CSV table of C-alpha atoms in Angstrom, one decimal:
chain,number,residue,atom,x,y,z
A,157,MET,CA,47.0,13.6,31.4
A,158,ILE,CA,44.5,16.2,30.3
A,159,TYR,CA,41.5,14.5,28.7
A,160,MET,CA,39.5,16.5,26.3
A,161,ASP,CA,37.7,13.9,24.1
A,162,ASN,CA,34.5,13.6,26.0
A,163,SER,CA,32.4,13.5,22.8
A,164,ALA,CA,34.1,10.2,22.0
A,165,THR,CA,33.5,8.8,25.5
A,166,SER,CA,33.4,10.3,29.0
A,167,PRO,CA,35.1,8.7,32.0
A,168,VAL,CA,32.9,6.7,34.4
A,169,LYS,CA,32.2,8.8,37.5
A,170,GLU,CA,33.1,7.2,40.8
A,171,GLU,CA,29.5,7.4,42.1
A,172,VAL,CA,28.4,5.6,38.9
A,173,PHE,CA,30.9,2.8,39.4
A,174,ASN,CA,29.9,2.4,43.0
A,175,ALA,CA,26.3,2.1,42.1
A,176,MET,CA,27.0,-0.7,39.6
A,177,VAL,CA,29.1,-2.9,41.9
A,178,PRO,CA,26.3,-4.7,43.8
A,179,TYR,CA,24.7,-5.8,40.5
A,180,LEU,CA,27.8,-7.2,38.8
A,181,LYS,CA,27.5,-10.7,40.2
A,182,GLU,CA,23.8,-11.7,40.4
A,183,GLY,CA,20.2,-10.9,39.7
A,184,ASN,CA,18.2,-11.6,36.5
A,185,PRO,CA,15.2,-9.2,36.4
A,186,SER,CA,13.1,-11.8,34.6
A,187,THR,CA,13.1,-14.2,37.6
A,188,PHE,CA,10.6,-14.2,40.5
A,189,TYR,CA,12.8,-14.8,43.5
A,190,LYS,CA,14.2,-12.0,45.6
A,191,LEU,CA,17.4,-11.5,43.7
A,192,GLY,CA,15.5,-11.2,40.5
A,193,ARG,CA,12.9,-8.9,42.1
A,194,ASP,CA,15.7,-6.6,43.4
A,195,ALA,CA,17.2,-6.4,40.0
A,196,LYS,CA,13.9,-5.6,38.4
A,197,LYS,CA,13.2,-2.9,41.0
A,198,ALA,CA,16.7,-1.3,40.3
A,199,VAL,CA,16.0,-1.3,36.5
A,200,GLU,CA,12.6,0.4,37.0
A,201,GLU,CA,14.1,3.0,39.2
A,202,VAL,CA,16.7,3.8,36.6
A,203,ARG,CA,13.9,4.1,33.9
A,204,ALA,CA,12.5,6.9,36.0
A,205,ASN,CA,15.8,8.7,36.2
A,206,VAL,CA,16.3,8.6,32.4
A,207,ALA,CA,12.7,9.6,31.8
A,208,GLN,CA,13.1,12.6,34.1
A,209,LEU,CA,16.2,13.8,32.1
A,210,ILE,CA,14.1,14.2,28.9
A,211,ASN,CA,10.7,15.0,30.4
A,212,ALA,CA,9.2,11.6,29.3
A,213,ASP,CA,6.9,9.1,30.9
A,214,THR,CA,8.7,6.2,32.6
A,215,ARG,CA,7.0,3.6,30.4
A,216,GLU,CA,8.3,5.4,27.3
A,217,ILE,CA,11.9,4.4,28.0
A,218,ILE,CA,13.3,1.2,26.6
A,219,PHE,CA,16.9,0.1,27.4
A,220,THR,CA,19.3,-0.8,24.6
A,221,SER,CA,23.0,-1.5,24.1
A,222,GLY,CA,23.6,2.2,23.2
A,223,GLY,CA,23.0,5.0,20.7
A,224,THR,CA,23.7,2.9,17.6
A,225,GLU,CA,21.1,0.2,18.5
A,226,SER,CA,18.6,2.9,19.4
A,227,ASP,CA,19.1,4.7,16.0
A,228,ASN,CA,18.6,1.4,14.2
A,229,MET,CA,15.6,0.5,16.2
A,230,ALA,CA,13.9,3.8,15.5
A,231,ILE,CA,14.7,4.1,11.8
A,232,LYS,CA,14.3,0.5,10.7
A,233,GLY,CA,11.4,0.0,13.1
A,234,VAL,CA,9.4,2.9,11.6
A,235,ALA,CA,10.4,2.1,8.0
A,236,LEU,CA,9.3,-1.6,8.2
A,237,LYS,CA,6.2,-0.8,10.1
A,238,PHE,CA,4.9,1.9,7.8
A,239,GLU,CA,6.3,1.0,4.4
A,240,ASP,CA,2.7,0.4,3.2
A,241,LYS,CA,2.0,4.1,3.9
A,242,GLY,CA,5.2,5.4,2.3
A,243,LYS,CA,8.9,4.7,1.7
A,244,HIS,CA,10.4,8.2,2.0
A,245,ILE,CA,12.7,9.3,4.8
A,246,ILE,CA,14.3,12.7,5.5
A,247,THR,CA,17.6,13.1,7.3
A,248,THR,CA,20.7,15.3,7.0
A,249,GLU,CA,24.1,15.0,5.5
A,250,ILE,CA,25.9,15.3,8.9
A,251,GLU,CA,24.1,12.6,10.9
A,252,HIS,CA,26.1,10.0,12.9
A,253,PRO,CA,27.1,6.9,10.8
A,254,ALA,CA,24.5,4.9,12.9
A,255,VAL,CA,21.8,6.9,11.1
A,256,LEU,CA,23.5,7.3,7.7
A,257,ARG,CA,24.4,3.7,7.3
A,258,THR,CA,20.9,2.6,8.4
A,259,CYS,CA,19.3,4.9,5.8
A,260,GLU,CA,21.7,3.5,3.2
A,261,PHE,CA,20.6,0.0,4.1
A,262,LEU,CA,17.0,0.9,3.7
A,263,GLU,CA,17.7,2.4,0.3
A,264,THR,CA,18.8,-1.1,-0.8
A,265,ARG,CA,15.4,-2.3,0.2
A,266,GLY,CA,13.5,0.2,-2.0
A,267,PHE,CA,13.2,3.2,0.4
A,268,GLU,CA,14.1,6.7,-0.8
A,269,VAL,CA,16.1,9.0,1.5
A,270,THR,CA,16.5,12.8,1.2
A,271,TYR,CA,19.8,14.0,2.8
A,272,LEU,CA,19.3,17.6,3.7
A,273,PRO,CA,22.4,19.8,3.3
A,274,VAL,CA,23.6,22.2,6.0
A,275,GLN,CA,24.6,25.8,5.9
A,276,GLU,CA,28.1,27.0,6.6
A,277,ASN,CA,27.3,27.0,10.4
A,278,GLY,CA,26.2,23.4,10.3
A,279,ILE,CA,22.5,24.0,10.7
A,280,ILE,CA,19.8,22.9,8.3
A,281,SER,CA,17.5,25.2,6.5
A,282,ILE,CA,13.9,24.9,7.7
A,283,ASP,CA,12.8,25.8,4.2
A,284,ASP,CA,14.8,22.9,2.8
A,285,LEU,CA,13.1,20.6,5.3
A,286,LYS,CA,9.6,21.8,4.3
A,287,ASN,CA,10.4,21.5,0.6
A,288,ALA,CA,11.6,17.9,1.1
A,289,ILE,CA,8.3,16.6,2.6
A,290,ARG,CA,6.3,14.4,0.3
A,291,ASP,CA,3.0,12.6,0.6
A,292,ASP,CA,4.9,9.4,1.2
A,293,THR,CA,7.3,10.8,3.8
A,294,ILE,CA,7.0,8.6,6.9
A,295,LEU,CA,10.0,9.7,9.0
A,296,ILE,CA,12.2,12.7,9.7
A,297,SER,CA,15.4,11.9,11.5
A,298,VAL,CA,17.6,14.8,12.6
A,299,MET,CA,20.2,14.8,15.3
A,300,HIS,CA,19.9,17.3,18.1
A,301,ALA,CA,23.6,18.2,18.3
A,302,ASN,CA,26.4,17.1,16.0
A,303,ASN,CA,29.2,14.8,17.4
A,304,GLU,CA,32.0,16.6,15.6
A,305,ILE,CA,31.2,20.3,15.5
A,306,GLY,CA,28.7,20.5,18.3
A,307,THR,CA,26.1,22.4,16.3
A,308,ILE,CA,22.6,22.3,17.7
A,309,GLN,CA,19.7,21.9,15.3
A,310,PRO,CA,16.3,23.7,15.8
A,311,ILE,CA,14.5,20.5,16.9
A,312,GLU,CA,11.4,22.3,18.2
A,313,GLU,CA,10.8,23.8,14.8
A,314,ILE,CA,11.5,20.4,13.2
A,315,GLY,CA,9.1,18.6,15.6
A,316,LYS,CA,6.4,21.2,14.9
A,317,ILE,CA,6.7,20.7,11.2
A,318,ALA,CA,6.7,16.9,11.5
A,319,LYS,CA,3.6,16.9,13.7
A,320,GLU,CA,1.7,19.3,11.4
A,321,ASN,CA,2.4,16.9,8.5
A,322,GLY,CA,1.6,13.7,10.4
A,323,ILE,CA,5.2,12.5,10.1
A,324,LEU,CA,7.1,10.7,12.9
A,325,PHE,CA,10.2,12.5,14.2
A,326,HIS,CA,13.3,10.7,15.4
A,327,CYS,CA,16.1,12.6,17.1
A,328,ASP,CA,19.6,11.2,17.8
A,329,ALA,CA,20.3,13.1,21.0
A,330,VAL,CA,23.3,11.0,22.0
A,331,GLN,CA,25.5,14.1,22.2
A,332,SER,CA,23.0,16.5,23.8
A,333,VAL,CA,21.1,14.6,26.5
A,334,GLY,CA,22.7,15.4,29.9
A,335,LYS,CA,24.6,18.4,28.4
A,336,ILE,CA,21.7,20.8,27.5
A,337,PRO,CA,18.0,20.7,28.2
A,338,VAL,CA,16.1,18.1,26.2
A,339,ASP,CA,12.3,18.0,26.4
A,340,VAL,CA,10.6,15.5,24.1
A,341,LYS,CA,7.2,16.9,24.8
A,342,ALA,CA,8.1,20.5,23.9
A,343,ALA,CA,9.9,19.4,20.7
A,344,ASN,CA,7.2,16.9,19.6
A,345,ILE,CA,9.7,14.1,19.4
A,346,ASP,CA,8.4,10.7,18.8
A,347,LEU,CA,11.6,8.7,19.1
A,348,LEU,CA,14.9,9.7,20.7
A,349,SER,CA,18.2,7.9,21.1
A,350,ILE,CA,20.4,8.2,24.2
A,351,SER,CA,23.8,6.7,25.2
A,352,SER,CA,25.1,6.2,28.7
A,353,HIS,CA,28.9,6.6,28.0
A,354,LYS,CA,28.5,10.2,26.8
A,355,ILE,CA,27.2,11.3,30.3
A,356,TYR,CA,29.8,9.6,32.5
A,357,GLY,CA,28.1,6.2,32.5
A,358,PRO,CA,29.3,2.8,31.4
A,359,LYS,CA,29.7,1.8,27.8
A,360,GLY,CA,27.4,-0.8,26.1
A,361,VAL,CA,24.1,0.6,27.4
A,362,GLY,CA,21.7,3.3,26.3
A,363,ALA,CA,18.0,3.9,25.7
A,364,ILE,CA,15.4,4.8,23.2
A,365,PHE,CA,12.4,7.0,24.0
A,366,ILE,CA,9.3,5.8,22.1
A,367,ARG,CA,6.3,8.1,22.6
A,368,ARG,CA,3.3,6.2,23.8
A,369,GLY,CA,1.2,5.1,20.9
A,370,VAL,CA,4.1,4.9,18.4
A,371,LYS,CA,4.3,1.4,16.8
A,372,LEU,CA,7.6,-0.1,15.6
A,373,GLU,CA,8.5,-3.3,13.8
A,374,LEU,CA,10.5,-5.4,16.1
A,375,LEU,CA,14.2,-6.0,15.3
A,376,ILE,CA,15.1,-8.3,18.1
A,377,HIS,CA,12.8,-11.3,19.0
A,378,GLY,CA,13.0,-13.4,22.1
A,379,GLY,CA,11.7,-13.5,25.6
A,380,GLY,CA,9.8,-10.2,25.4
A,381,GLN,CA,11.8,-8.1,27.8
A,382,GLU,CA,11.5,-4.3,27.8
A,383,GLY,CA,7.8,-4.3,27.2
A,384,GLY,CA,8.2,-6.8,24.3
A,385,LEU,CA,10.0,-4.2,22.3
A,386,ARG,CA,13.6,-5.3,22.9
A,387,SER,CA,14.1,-8.9,23.9
A,388,GLY,CA,17.1,-10.1,25.8
A,389,THR,CA,18.1,-10.2,29.5
A,390,GLU,CA,18.7,-6.6,30.6
A,391,ASN,CA,22.3,-5.5,31.4
A,392,VAL,CA,21.4,-4.7,35.0
A,393,PRO,CA,24.8,-3.3,36.2
A,394,GLY,CA,25.1,-1.2,33.1
A,395,ILE,CA,21.6,0.1,33.4
A,396,VAL,CA,22.1,0.9,37.0
A,397,GLY,CA,25.2,2.9,36.2
A,398,PHE,CA,23.4,4.6,33.4
A,399,GLY,CA,20.7,5.6,35.8
A,400,LYS,CA,23.1,7.1,38.3
A,401,ALA,CA,24.8,9.0,35.5
A,402,ALA,CA,21.4,10.3,34.4
A,403,GLU,CA,20.5,11.3,37.9
A,404,LEU,CA,23.7,13.3,38.3
A,405,ALA,CA,23.3,14.9,34.9
A,406,TYR,CA,19.8,16.1,35.8
A,407,GLU,CA,20.9,17.5,39.2
A,408,GLN,CA,24.0,19.2,37.9
A,409,LEU,CA,22.7,20.3,34.5
A,410,ASP,CA,22.7,24.1,35.0
A,411,GLU,CA,26.0,24.1,36.9
A,412,ASN,CA,27.7,22.0,34.2
A,413,ILE,CA,26.4,24.2,31.4
A,414,ALA,CA,27.8,27.3,33.0
A,415,LYS,CA,31.2,25.8,33.8
A,416,LEU,CA,31.6,24.1,30.4
A,417,SER,CA,30.4,27.1,28.4
A,418,GLU,CA,33.0,29.4,30.2
A,419,MET,CA,35.8,27.0,29.3
A,420,ARG,CA,34.6,26.6,25.8
A,421,ASP,CA,34.4,30.3,25.2
A,422,ALA,CA,37.9,30.8,26.7
A,423,PHE,CA,39.2,28.2,24.3
A,424,ILE,CA,37.6,29.8,21.3
A,425,GLU,CA,38.8,33.3,22.2
A,426,LYS,CA,42.4,32.3,23.1
A,427,ILE,CA,42.9,29.9,20.1
A,428,THR,CA,41.6,32.3,17.5
A,429,ASP,CA,43.3,35.3,19.0
A,430,ARG,CA,46.8,33.8,19.5
A,431,ILE,CA,47.2,31.5,16.6
A,432,PRO,CA,47.2,32.9,13.0
A,433,GLU,CA,44.7,31.4,10.6
A,434,ALA,CA,42.9,29.4,13.3
A,435,TYR,CA,39.2,29.1,12.7
A,436,LEU,CA,36.2,27.8,14.6
A,437,ASN,CA,34.1,25.1,12.8
A,438,GLY,CA,30.3,25.2,13.3
A,439,ASP,CA,28.1,27.9,14.8
A,440,ARG,CA,29.6,30.2,17.3
A,441,VAL,CA,26.4,30.4,19.5
A,442,ASN,CA,24.2,27.4,18.7
A,443,ARG,CA,26.7,24.7,19.9
A,444,LEU,CA,27.1,22.4,22.8
A,445,PRO,CA,28.7,24.0,25.9
A,446,ASN,CA,31.6,21.5,25.8
A,447,ASN,CA,32.5,21.5,22.1
A,448,ALA,CA,35.2,23.5,20.4
A,449,ASN,CA,36.2,22.4,16.9
A,450,PHE,CA,39.0,24.3,15.1
A,451,ARG,CA,40.9,24.1,11.9
A,452,PHE,CA,44.4,25.3,11.4
A,453,ALA,CA,45.8,26.2,8.0
A,454,ALA,CA,48.9,24.4,6.6
A,455,ILE,CA,49.0,21.5,9.1
A,456,GLU,CA,47.8,17.9,9.4
A,457,GLY,CA,45.4,17.1,12.2
A,458,GLU,CA,47.0,13.7,12.8
A,459,GLY,CA,50.4,15.3,13.5
A,460,LEU,CA,48.7,17.7,15.9
A,461,ILE,CA,46.9,14.9,17.8
A,462,LEU,CA,50.1,12.8,18.1
A,463,ARG,CA,52.2,15.7,19.4
A,464,LEU,CA,49.5,16.8,21.8
A,465,ASP,CA,49.3,13.1,23.0
A,466,ALA,CA,53.0,13.2,23.6
A,467,LYS,CA,52.4,16.1,26.0
A,468,GLY,CA,49.6,14.2,27.8
A,469,ILE,CA,46.7,15.9,26.1
A,470,ASN,CA,43.9,13.9,24.4
A,471,GLY,CA,41.8,15.4,21.6
A,472,ALA,CA,40.4,14.3,18.3
A,473,THR,CA,40.7,15.1,14.6
A,474,GLY,CA,37.6,14.5,12.5
A,475,SER,CA,35.0,12.0,13.9
A,476,ALA,CA,36.2,9.7,16.7
A,477,CYS,CA,33.9,7.0,15.4
A,478,SER,CA,35.8,6.9,12.1
A,479,SER,CA,39.2,8.2,13.1
A,480,LYS,CA,41.0,5.2,11.5
A,481,SER,CA,39.9,6.5,8.1
A,482,LEU,CA,42.2,8.8,6.2
A,483,LYS,CA,39.2,10.4,4.3
A,484,ALA,CA,38.3,14.0,5.1
A,485,SER,CA,35.5,14.4,7.6
A,486,TYR,CA,32.1,14.3,5.8
A,487,VAL,CA,30.7,16.6,8.4
A,488,LEU,CA,33.3,19.3,7.7
A,489,SER,CA,32.9,18.7,4.0
A,490,ALA,CA,29.2,19.5,4.3
A,491,LEU,CA,30.1,22.9,5.7
A,492,GLY,CA,31.8,23.7,2.3
A,493,LEU,CA,35.3,23.3,3.5
A,494,GLU,CA,38.1,22.0,1.2
A,495,ASP,CA,40.0,18.8,2.1
A,496,ALA,CA,43.2,20.7,2.9
A,497,GLU,CA,41.3,22.7,5.5
A,498,ILE,CA,39.5,19.7,6.9
A,499,HIS,CA,42.7,17.7,7.5
A,500,GLY,CA,44.0,20.5,9.8
A,501,SER,CA,41.0,20.1,12.2
A,502,LEU,CA,41.0,19.5,16.0
A,503,ARG,CA,38.0,18.7,18.2
A,504,LEU,CA,38.3,19.5,21.9
A,505,SER,CA,35.3,18.2,23.9
A,506,LEU,CA,35.4,19.3,27.5
A,507,GLY,CA,34.3,17.4,30.6
A,508,THR,CA,33.2,18.3,34.1
A,509,GLU,CA,36.6,17.2,35.4
A,510,ASN,CA,38.4,19.9,33.3
A,511,SER,CA,39.3,23.3,34.7
A,512,MET,CA,40.3,26.7,33.4
A,513,GLY,CA,43.9,25.8,34.3
A,514,ASP,CA,43.6,22.9,31.8
A,515,VAL,CA,42.4,25.3,29.2
A,516,ASP,CA,45.5,27.5,29.6
A,517,VAL,CA,47.8,24.5,29.5
A,518,VAL,CA,46.2,23.1,26.4
A,519,VAL,CA,46.1,26.5,24.6
A,520,ASP,CA,49.8,26.9,25.2
A,521,ALA,CA,50.5,23.4,23.9
A,522,ILE,CA,48.4,23.9,20.8
A,523,GLU,CA,50.1,27.2,20.0
A,524,GLU,CA,53.5,25.5,20.4
A,525,VAL,CA,52.7,22.4,18.4
A,526,VAL,CA,51.0,24.3,15.5
A,527,ALA,CA,54.0,26.6,15.2
A,528,GLY,CA,56.3,23.6,15.1
A,529,LEU,CA,54.3,21.8,12.5
A,530,ARG,CA,54.1,24.9,10.3
A,531,ARG,CA,57.9,25.4,10.4
A,532,MET,CA,58.1,22.1,8.5
A,533,SER,CA,55.1,22.7,6.3
A,534,PRO,CA,55.6,23.5,2.6
A,535,LEU,CA,52.2,25.3,2.8
A,536,TRP,CA,53.3,27.9,5.3
A,537,ASP,CA,55.2,31.1,4.8
A,538,ASN,CA,57.4,31.2,7.9
A,539,GLU,CA,58.9,34.6,7.1
A,540,ASN,CA,55.5,36.3,6.9
A,541,ASN,CA,53.7,33.9,9.2
A,542,LYS,CA,50.9,33.1,6.9
A,543,SER,CA,49.7,30.3,4.6
A,544,LEU,CA,50.9,30.2,1.0
A,545,GLU,CA,48.4,30.6,-1.8
A,546,LEU,CA,49.1,27.8,-4.3
A,547,ASP,CA,48.4,28.1,-8.0
A,548,GLU,CA,46.7,24.8,-8.7
A,549,SER,CA,47.0,25.4,-12.5
A,550,LYS,CA,50.7,24.5,-12.2
A,551,PHE,CA,49.9,21.0,-11.0
A,552,THR,CA,49.3,18.0,-13.2
A,553,ASP,CA,46.8,15.3,-12.5
A,554,SER,CA,49.6,13.1,-11.3
A,555,ASP,CA,50.7,15.7,-8.8
A,556,HIS,CA,47.3,15.6,-7.2
């Protein structure tokens, strides 16, 4: 099997698993005897590892169940805490559902949300952001890197604008932390979401960075764990695994960026050179080192995924978090693409276990599968090896 869906989840590294094993049976960090003290010590050591990865202070890291909880904690926490000051939030059209659904919930509670569009490359316009700011804006929430197309947003510029206007800045960095440098101080980020299972750690654990001095309304009440900000007994084995994954990501960051970027660029060059009417989605340069998202004319992405799966190759079409939906990806729609183009999409997200040999095997397989699907497609001119231009005026509403 060749696994290339690391943006959905990454496999747990052996070192991470081994670090977790001693904490699977015992140790509540809220207790005072030795087992509890050992568990508490392990959790605090991990806090330092995660803080180091984003240039934060150890006390600014709060453990959660993952990116979704962190996003909810940041956005709802700010909204409920500062609603007397204002009820306007700015985000983008291509955020993860954990952000979009949270904002939609707040709209039902009287908040107003501005959803910034993106340009064809998937990057927001800074002028649009500036123009969206109002006197009652209390939060800007913009993801660092998109989970589908890998596009990287200019978070340092965004953070500077937020700071100048006295607005809190939340960044969903689930896809970027551990893959590219993230510096919460340089980017003036006030709140940042992280997930363990995107960096070869276990699922069900993550963290939120909360800049010292930032106040949030609590969402979870109980025993006052995590500095009173997130009650509930800590998931010690998960946190320890997360910490080991963060430590490895920090130590190997430059090496991994170089390796993954080389494979990504080879994918882009080979796919677009060898397959007619194959296009890259998202920005060519400002993208994650491990992300390559393509669209192929005249085929369905589901058929492509299933045929690749039969060959032992794992990829994704559209967003993995909503892959059961037959609707066109809202992220690709935001780029201005038509539904027919979107449904022929393929996301390949590389991991550190992949090699250039894997790239060659997968490119060969994609070329073969795309050609096979096109031979059966009514939208492909096999004689001239190009897509057909359909005259939509000949169709009735029932045909659509």
